[in-house]
Coordinates of N, CA and C in Angstrom, one line a residue:
M1 N 26.6 21.4 -0.9 CA 25.6 20.6 -1.5 C 25.2 21.2 -2.9
T2 N 25.2 20.4 -3.9 CA 24.8 21.0 -5.2 C 23.4 21.4 -5.3
R3 N 23.1 22.6 -5.8 CA 21.8 23.1 -5.9 C 21.1 22.4 -7.1
P4 N 19.8 22.0 -6.9 CA 19.1 21.4 -8.1 C 18.9 22.5 -9.1
K5 N 19.1 22.2 -10.4 CA 19.0 23.2 -11.4 C 17.5 23.6 -11.7
T6 N 16.6 22.7 -11.6 CA 15.2 22.9 -11.9 C 14.3 22.2 -10.9
Q7 N 13.2 22.8 -10.6 CA 12.2 22.2 -9.8 C 10.8 22.7 -10.4
S8 N 9.9 21.8 -10.4 CA 8.5 22.3 -10.9 C 7.9 23.2 -9.8
D9 N 7.0 24.0 -10.2 CA 6.2 24.9 -9.3 C 5.6 24.0 -8.2
E10 N 5.1 22.8 -8.5 CA 4.5 22.0 -7.5 C 5.5 21.6 -6.5
Q11 N 6.7 21.2 -6.9 CA 7.7 20.9 -5.9 C 8.1 22.0 -5.0
V12 N 8.2 23.2 -5.6 CA 8.5 24.4 -4.8 C 7.4 24.7 -3.8
L13 N 6.1 24.6 -4.3 CA 5.0 25.0 -3.5 C 4.8 23.9 -2.3
E14 N 5.1 22.7 -2.6 CA 5.1 21.7 -1.5 C 6.1 22.0 -0.5
A15 N 7.3 22.4 -0.9 CA 8.3 22.8 0.1 C 7.8 24.0 0.9
A16 N 7.2 25.0 0.2 CA 6.7 26.2 0.9 C 5.6 25.9 1.9
Y17 N 4.7 24.9 1.5 CA 3.6 24.6 2.4 C 4.2 23.9 3.6
R18 N 5.2 23.0 3.4 CA 5.8 22.3 4.6 C 6.4 23.3 5.5
L19 N 7.1 24.3 5.0 CA 7.8 25.3 5.8 C 6.7 26.1 6.5
M20 N 5.7 26.5 5.9 CA 4.6 27.3 6.5 C 3.9 26.6 7.6
H21 N 3.6 25.3 7.4 CA 2.9 24.5 8.3 C 3.8 24.1 9.5
A22 N 5.1 23.9 9.3 CA 6.0 23.5 10.4 C 6.4 24.7 11.3
E23 N 6.6 25.9 10.7 CA 7.1 27.0 11.4 C 6.3 28.3 11.4
G24 N 5.0 28.2 10.8 CA 4.1 29.3 10.8 C 4.2 30.1 9.5
P25 N 3.1 30.8 9.2 CA 3.1 31.5 7.9 C 4.2 32.6 7.8
E26 N 4.6 33.2 8.9 CA 5.6 34.3 8.8 C 7.0 33.7 8.4
A27 N 7.2 32.4 8.5 CA 8.4 31.7 8.2 C 8.6 31.6 6.7
L28 N 7.5 31.8 5.9 CA 7.6 31.7 4.5 C 8.1 33.0 3.9
T29 N 9.4 33.0 3.6 CA 10.0 34.1 2.9 C 10.8 33.5 1.8
F30 N 11.2 34.4 0.8 CA 12.0 33.9 -0.3 C 13.3 33.4 0.2
E31 N 13.9 34.0 1.2 CA 15.2 33.6 1.7 C 15.1 32.2 2.4
R32 N 14.1 32.0 3.2 CA 13.9 30.7 3.9 C 13.6 29.6 2.8
L33 N 12.7 29.9 1.9 CA 12.3 29.0 0.9 C 13.5 28.6 0.0
A34 N 14.4 29.6 -0.3 CA 15.6 29.3 -1.1 C 16.4 28.2 -0.3
R35 N 16.6 28.4 1.0 CA 17.4 27.4 1.7 C 16.7 26.0 1.7
T36 N 15.4 26.0 1.8 CA 14.6 24.8 1.9 C 14.6 24.1 0.6
S37 N 14.4 24.8 -0.5 CA 14.2 24.2 -1.8 C 15.5 24.0 -2.6
G38 N 16.5 24.7 -2.2 CA 17.8 24.7 -3.0 C 17.8 25.6 -4.2
L39 N 16.7 26.3 -4.5 CA 16.7 27.2 -5.6 C 17.2 28.6 -5.1
S40 N 17.7 29.4 -6.0 CA 18.1 30.8 -5.6 C 16.9 31.7 -5.3
G41 N 17.2 32.6 -4.4 CA 16.1 33.6 -4.1 C 15.7 34.3 -5.3
S42 N 16.6 34.7 -6.2 CA 16.2 35.4 -7.4 C 15.3 34.6 -8.3
T43 N 15.6 33.3 -8.4 CA 14.7 32.4 -9.2 C 13.3 32.4 -8.6
L44 N 13.2 32.3 -7.3 CA 11.9 32.2 -6.7 C 11.1 33.6 -6.9
V45 N 11.8 34.7 -6.7 CA 11.2 36.0 -7.0 C 10.7 36.1 -8.4
Q46 N 11.5 35.6 -9.3 CA 11.1 35.6 -10.8 C 9.8 34.8 -11.0
R47 N 9.7 33.7 -10.3 CA 8.5 32.8 -10.4 C 7.3 33.4 -9.8
F48 N 7.5 33.8 -8.5 CA 6.3 34.1 -7.7 C 6.1 35.6 -7.4
K49 N 7.0 36.5 -7.8 CA 6.8 37.9 -7.9 C 6.9 38.6 -6.5
S50 N 6.1 38.2 -5.5 CA 6.0 38.8 -4.2 C 5.7 37.8 -3.1
K51 N 6.0 38.1 -1.9 CA 5.7 37.2 -0.8 C 4.2 37.0 -0.7
A52 N 3.4 38.0 -1.0 CA 1.9 37.8 -0.9 C 1.5 36.8 -2.0
Q53 N 2.0 36.9 -3.2 CA 1.7 35.9 -4.2 C 2.2 34.6 -3.9
L54 N 3.4 34.5 -3.3 CA 3.9 33.2 -3.0 C 3.0 32.5 -1.9
K55 N 2.6 33.2 -0.9 CA 1.7 32.7 0.1 C 0.4 32.2 -0.5
Q56 N -0.2 33.1 -1.3 CA -1.5 32.7 -1.9 C -1.3 31.4 -2.8
R57 N -0.3 31.4 -3.6 CA -0.1 30.2 -4.5 C 0.1 29.0 -3.7
T58 N 0.9 29.1 -2.6 CA 1.1 28.0 -1.7 C -0.2 27.4 -1.1
L59 N -1.0 28.3 -0.6 CA -2.3 27.9 0.0 C -3.3 27.4 -1.1
L60 N -3.3 28.0 -2.3 CA -4.1 27.4 -3.3 C -3.7 26.0 -3.7
Y61 N -2.3 25.8 -3.7 CA -1.8 24.4 -3.9 C -2.3 23.5 -2.8
A62 N -2.3 23.9 -1.6 CA -2.8 23.1 -0.5 C -4.3 22.8 -0.7
W63 N -5.1 23.7 -1.1 CA -6.5 23.5 -1.4 C -6.7 22.5 -2.5
D64 N -5.8 22.6 -3.6 CA -5.9 21.6 -4.6 C -5.7 20.2 -4.1
G65 N -4.7 20.1 -3.2 CA -4.4 18.8 -2.6 C -5.6 18.2 -1.8
L66 N -6.2 19.1 -1.0 CA -7.4 18.7 -0.2 C -8.5 18.3 -1.0
D67 N -8.8 19.1 -2.1 CA -9.8 18.7 -3.0 C -9.6 17.3 -3.6
S68 N -8.4 17.1 -4.0 CA -8.1 15.8 -4.7 C -8.2 14.6 -3.6
R69 N -7.8 14.9 -2.4 CA -7.9 13.8 -1.4 C -9.4 13.6 -1.0
T70 N -10.2 14.6 -1.0 CA -11.6 14.5 -0.7 C -12.3 13.7 -1.8
E71 N -12.0 14.0 -3.0 CA -12.6 13.3 -4.2 C -12.1 11.8 -4.2
E72 N -10.9 11.5 -3.9 CA -10.4 10.2 -3.8 C -11.1 9.4 -2.7
L73 N -11.3 10.0 -1.5 CA -12.0 9.3 -0.4 C -13.5 9.1 -0.8
A74 N -14.1 10.1 -1.5 CA -15.5 9.9 -1.9 C -15.6 8.7 -2.8
R75 N -14.6 8.5 -3.6 CA -14.7 7.3 -4.6 C -14.5 6.0 -3.9
S76 N -13.7 6.0 -2.8 CA -13.2 4.8 -2.2 C -14.0 4.4 -0.9
T77 N -15.0 5.2 -0.5 CA -15.7 4.9 0.7 C -17.2 4.6 0.3
P78 N -17.8 3.7 1.1 CA -19.2 3.3 0.7 C -20.2 4.5 0.7
G79 N -21.2 4.3 -0.1 CA -22.2 5.4 -0.2 C -23.3 5.2 0.8
T80 N -22.9 5.1 2.1 CA -23.8 4.9 3.2 C -23.5 5.8 4.3
P81 N -24.3 5.9 5.4 CA -24.0 6.7 6.5 C -22.6 6.3 7.1
A82 N -22.4 5.0 7.2 CA -21.1 4.5 7.7 C -20.0 4.9 6.8
G83 N -20.2 5.0 5.5 CA -19.2 5.5 4.6 C -18.9 7.0 4.8
A84 N -20.0 7.7 5.2 CA -19.7 9.2 5.5 C -18.8 9.3 6.7
I85 N -19.0 8.5 7.7 CA -18.1 8.5 8.9 C -16.7 8.1 8.4
E86 N -16.6 7.1 7.6 CA -15.3 6.6 7.2 C -14.5 7.8 6.4
L87 N -15.3 8.5 5.6 CA -14.7 9.6 4.8 C -14.1 10.6 5.7
L88 N -14.9 11.0 6.7 CA -14.4 12.1 7.6 C -13.3 11.7 8.5
V89 N -13.4 10.5 9.0 CA -12.3 9.9 9.8 C -11.0 9.9 9.0
A90 N -11.1 9.5 7.7 CA -9.9 9.5 6.9 C -9.3 10.9 6.7
L91 N -10.2 11.9 6.5 CA -9.8 13.3 6.3 C -9.1 13.8 7.6
S92 N -9.6 13.3 8.8 CA -9.0 13.7 10.1 C -7.6 13.3 10.3
S93 N -7.2 12.2 9.6 CA -5.9 11.6 9.8 C -4.8 12.6 9.4
G94 N -5.2 13.5 8.5 CA -4.2 14.5 8.0 C -3.8 15.6 9.0
Y95 N -4.5 15.7 10.1 CA -4.3 16.8 11.1 C -3.1 16.5 12.0
G96 N -2.7 15.3 12.2 CA -1.6 15.0 13.0 C -1.9 15.1 14.5
D97 N -0.8 15.4 15.3 CA -0.9 15.6 16.7 C -1.4 17.0 17.0
I98 N -1.4 17.3 18.3 CA -1.9 18.7 18.7 C -1.0 19.8 18.2
A99 N 0.3 19.6 18.2 CA 1.2 20.6 17.8 C 0.9 20.9 16.3
S100 N 0.8 19.9 15.5 CA 0.5 20.0 14.1 C -0.8 20.7 13.9
Y101 N -1.9 20.3 14.7 CA -3.2 20.8 14.5 C -3.1 22.3 14.8
A102 N -2.4 22.7 15.9 CA -2.3 24.1 16.3 C -1.7 24.9 15.2
E103 N -0.6 24.4 14.6 CA 0.1 25.1 13.5 C -0.9 25.3 12.3
G104 N -1.7 24.2 12.1 CA -2.7 24.3 11.0 C -3.7 25.4 11.2
L105 N -4.0 25.8 12.4 CA -4.9 26.9 12.7 C -4.3 28.2 12.3
L106 N -3.0 28.3 12.4 CA -2.3 29.5 12.0 C -2.4 29.6 10.4
V107 N -2.3 28.5 9.8 CA -2.4 28.5 8.3 C -3.8 28.8 7.9
L108 N -4.8 28.3 8.6 CA -6.2 28.6 8.4 C -6.5 30.1 8.5
R109 N -5.8 30.8 9.5 CA -6.0 32.2 9.6 C -5.6 32.9 8.3
E110 N -4.6 32.4 7.6 CA -4.2 33.1 6.3 C -5.3 32.9 5.3
D111 N -5.9 31.7 5.3 CA -7.0 31.4 4.3 C -8.1 32.4 4.6
L112 N -8.4 32.6 5.9 CA -9.6 33.5 6.2 C -9.3 35.0 5.9
R113 N -8.1 35.4 5.8 CA -7.7 36.7 5.5 C -7.9 37.1 4.0
D114 N -7.8 36.1 3.2 CA -7.8 36.2 1.7 C -9.1 35.8 1.1
P115 N -9.8 36.7 0.4 CA -11.1 36.4 -0.2 C -11.0 35.3 -1.2
V116 N -9.9 35.2 -2.0 CA -9.7 34.1 -3.0 C -9.7 32.8 -2.2
L117 N -8.9 32.7 -1.1 CA -8.8 31.5 -0.4 C -10.1 31.1 0.4
R118 N -10.8 32.2 0.9 CA -12.1 31.9 1.5 C -13.0 31.3 0.6
A119 N -13.0 31.7 -0.7 CA -13.9 31.2 -1.7 C -13.6 29.7 -1.9
R120 N -12.3 29.3 -1.9 CA -11.9 27.9 -2.0 C -12.5 27.1 -0.9
G121 N -12.4 27.7 0.3 CA -12.9 27.0 1.5 C -14.4 26.8 1.4
A122 N -15.1 27.8 0.9 CA -16.6 27.8 0.8 C -17.0 26.7 -0.3
A123 N -16.2 26.6 -1.3 CA -16.5 25.6 -2.4 C -16.2 24.2 -1.8
W124 N -15.2 24.0 -1.0 CA -14.9 22.7 -0.5 C -16.0 22.3 0.5
K125 N -16.5 23.3 1.3 CA -17.6 23.0 2.2 C -18.8 22.5 1.5
A126 N -19.1 23.2 0.4 CA -20.3 22.8 -0.4 C -20.1 21.4 -1.0
T127 N -18.9 21.1 -1.6 CA -18.7 19.8 -2.2 C -18.7 18.7 -1.1
L128 N -18.0 18.9 0.0 CA -18.0 17.9 1.0 C -19.4 17.7 1.6
S129 N -20.2 18.7 1.8 CA -21.5 18.6 2.3 C -22.4 17.7 1.3
E130 N -22.2 18.0 0.1 CA -23.0 17.2 -0.9 C -22.6 15.7 -0.9
M131 N -21.3 15.5 -0.8 CA -20.8 14.1 -0.7 C -21.4 13.3 0.5
L132 N -21.4 14.0 1.6 CA -22.0 13.4 2.8 C -23.5 13.2 2.7
A133 N -24.2 14.2 2.1 CA -25.6 14.1 2.0 C -26.0 12.9 1.1
D134 N -25.2 12.6 0.0 CA -25.4 11.5 -0.9 C -25.4 10.2 -0.1
R135 N -24.7 10.1 0.9 CA -24.5 8.9 1.7 C -25.7 8.6 2.6
F136 N -26.6 9.6 2.7 CA -27.9 9.5 3.5 C -29.1 9.4 2.6
A137 N -28.8 9.3 1.3 CA -30.0 9.4 0.3 C -31.0 8.3 0.5
G138 N -30.6 7.2 1.0 CA -31.6 6.1 1.2 C -32.2 6.1 2.6
V139 N -31.9 7.0 3.4 CA -32.4 7.1 4.8 C -33.6 8.0 4.9
E140 N -34.7 7.5 5.2 CA -36.0 8.3 5.2 C -35.9 9.3 6.4
G141 N -36.4 10.5 6.1 CA -36.6 11.5 7.2 C -35.4 12.3 7.5
M142 N -34.3 12.2 6.7 CA -33.1 13.0 7.0 C -33.4 14.5 6.7
P143 N -32.8 15.4 7.5 CA -32.9 16.8 7.1 C -32.3 17.1 5.8
D144 N -32.9 18.1 5.1 CA -32.3 18.5 3.7 C -30.9 18.8 3.8
D145 N -30.4 19.4 4.9 CA -29.0 19.9 5.0 C -28.2 18.9 5.8
I146 N -28.5 17.6 5.8 CA -27.8 16.6 6.6 C -26.3 16.6 6.3
G147 N -25.9 16.9 5.1 CA -24.4 16.9 4.7 C -23.7 18.0 5.5
L148 N -24.3 19.2 5.4 CA -23.7 20.4 6.1 C -23.8 20.1 7.6
L149 N -24.8 19.6 8.2 CA -24.9 19.3 9.6 C -23.8 18.4 10.0
M150 N -23.6 17.3 9.2 CA -22.5 16.4 9.6 C -21.1 17.0 9.5
A151 N -20.9 17.8 8.4 CA -19.6 18.4 8.2 C -19.3 19.4 9.4
S152 N -20.4 20.1 9.8 CA -20.2 21.0 10.9 C -19.9 20.3 12.2
H153 N -20.6 19.2 12.5 CA -20.3 18.4 13.7 C -18.9 17.9 13.6
W154 N -18.4 17.4 12.5 CA -17.1 17.0 12.3 C -16.1 18.1 12.7
Q155 N -16.2 19.3 12.1 CA -15.3 20.4 12.4 C -15.3 20.7 13.9
G156 N -16.5 20.7 14.5 CA -16.6 20.9 16.0 C -15.9 19.9 16.8
S157 N -16.0 18.6 16.3 CA -15.3 17.5 17.1 C -13.8 17.7 17.0
L158 N -13.3 18.2 15.9 CA -11.9 18.5 15.8 C -11.4 19.5 16.8
L159 N -12.2 20.6 16.9 CA -11.9 21.7 17.8 C -12.0 21.2 19.3
W160 N -13.1 20.5 19.7 CA -13.2 20.0 21.0 C -12.1 19.1 21.4
W161 N -11.7 18.2 20.5 CA -10.6 17.3 20.8 C -9.3 18.1 21.1
S162 N -9.1 19.2 20.4 CA -7.9 20.0 20.6 C -7.7 20.5 22.0
F163 N -8.8 20.7 22.7 CA -8.7 21.2 24.1 C -8.3 20.1 25.1
D164 N -8.5 18.9 24.7 CA -8.0 17.8 25.6 C -7.5 16.6 24.7
P165 N -6.3 16.9 24.1 CA -5.8 15.9 23.1 C -5.3 14.7 23.7
D166 N -5.0 14.7 25.0 CA -4.4 13.5 25.7 C -5.5 12.5 26.1
S167 N -6.8 12.9 25.9 CA -7.9 12.0 26.3 C -8.0 10.8 25.4
M168 N -7.7 11.1 24.1 CA -7.9 10.0 23.1 C -7.2 10.4 21.8
E169 N -6.8 9.5 21.0 CA -6.2 9.7 19.7 C -7.2 10.4 18.8
L170 N -6.8 11.3 18.0 CA -7.7 12.2 17.2 C -8.7 11.4 16.4
T171 N -8.3 10.5 15.6 CA -9.3 9.8 14.7 C -10.2 8.9 15.5
S172 N -9.8 8.4 16.6 CA -10.7 7.6 17.4 C -11.8 8.5 18.0
Y173 N -11.4 9.7 18.5 CA -12.3 10.7 19.0 C -13.3 11.1 18.0
V174 N -12.8 11.4 16.8 CA -13.7 11.9 15.7 C -14.7 10.7 15.3
E175 N -14.2 9.5 15.2 CA -15.0 8.4 14.9 C -16.2 8.2 15.9
Q176 N -15.8 8.2 17.2 CA -16.8 8.0 18.2 C -17.8 9.2 18.2
S177 N -17.4 10.4 18.0 CA -18.3 11.5 18.0 C -19.2 11.4 16.8
L178 N -18.7 11.1 15.6 CA -19.6 11.0 14.4 C -20.5 9.8 14.5
K179 N -20.2 8.7 15.1 CA -21.1 7.6 15.3 C -22.3 8.0 16.2
R180 N -22.0 8.8 17.3 CA -23.0 9.3 18.1 C -24.0 10.2 17.4
F181 N -23.4 11.1 16.5 CA -24.1 12.0 15.7 C -25.1 11.3 14.8
V182 N -24.6 10.3 14.1 CA -25.4 9.6 13.1 C -26.5 8.8 13.8
S183 N -26.1 8.2 14.9 CA -27.1 7.4 15.7 C -28.2 8.3 16.2
A184 N -27.9 9.5 16.7 CA -28.9 10.4 17.2 C -29.8 10.9 16.1
I185 N -29.2 11.3 14.9 CA -30.0 11.9 13.9 C -30.9 10.9 13.2
T186 N -30.4 9.6 13.0 CA -31.2 8.6 12.4 C -32.4 8.2 13.4
A187 N -32.1 8.1 14.7 CA -33.1 7.9 15.6 C -34.2 9.0 15.6
S188 N -33.8 10.2 15.5 CA -34.7 11.3 15.4 C -35.6 11.2 14.1
A189 N -34.9 10.8 13.0 CA -35.6 10.6 11.8 C -36.7 9.5 11.9
R190 N -36.3 8.4 12.5 CA -37.3 7.3 12.7 C -38.5 7.8 13.5
R191 N -38.2 8.6 14.6 CA -39.3 9.1 15.4 C -40.3 9.9 14.6
R192 N -39.7 10.8 13.8 CA -40.5 11.7 13.0 C -41.3 10.9 12.0
C193 N -40.7 9.9 11.3 CA -41.4 9.1 10.4 C -42.5 8.3 11.1
G194 N -42.2 7.7 12.3 CA -43.2 7.0 13.0 C -44.4 7.9 13.4
S195 N -44.1 9.1 13.8 CA -45.2 10.1 14.2 C -46.1 10.4 13.0
R196 N -45.4 10.6 11.8 CA -46.3 10.8 10.6 C -47.2 9.6 10.3
M197 N -46.6 8.4 10.4 CA -47.4 7.2 10.1 C -48.6 7.1 11.1
S198 N -48.4 7.4 12.3 CA -49.4 7.3 13.3 C -50.5 8.3 13.1
R199 N -50.2 9.5 12.6 CA -51.2 10.5 12.2 C -52.0 10.1 11.0
M200 N -51.4 9.3 10.1 CA -52.1 8.9 8.9 C -53.2 7.9 9.2
Y201 N -52.9 7.1 10.3 CA -53.9 6.0 10.6 C -54.6 6.4 11.9

């Protein structure tokens, strides 16, 4: 098979991420990536210098993709609590089946080991929390950190699903869990508002 003469860094990093996600972070070597991408190992070393830099660049590329997808979903979903659920359910569709989700946890481990990548995760958490909070802006009595609370509940629902993945398809599980969360927290907010009103009169 003829080797491609040129590929953009984005194309190479996409191939690297697919390799890492499919076979684990340790599978990402210049030799394996050369076979996957069709570029020579020497070309890849010239571009990415070391395995550590290749791994970091690959995961930063993945974070760029998640940031873009999150922003796209924020633009295309309603600015309501139901829209917050829709946004998170759509993000959940990228996790795949249990095998894919488990491999993703290995990739997450690499993010947690690298302070640069941890900072990207922290920035995404803050951005996502703000996007979710904006969708509760018209609901009286919401906690100040409603966005973070909902994002945390979402991440928890993904983890709990992974222990019993045969019980329900992932996005259905997440949607049901988030609907219960929103129902409970809005009911609590109404009770607090009602209690305040009764004390005023």
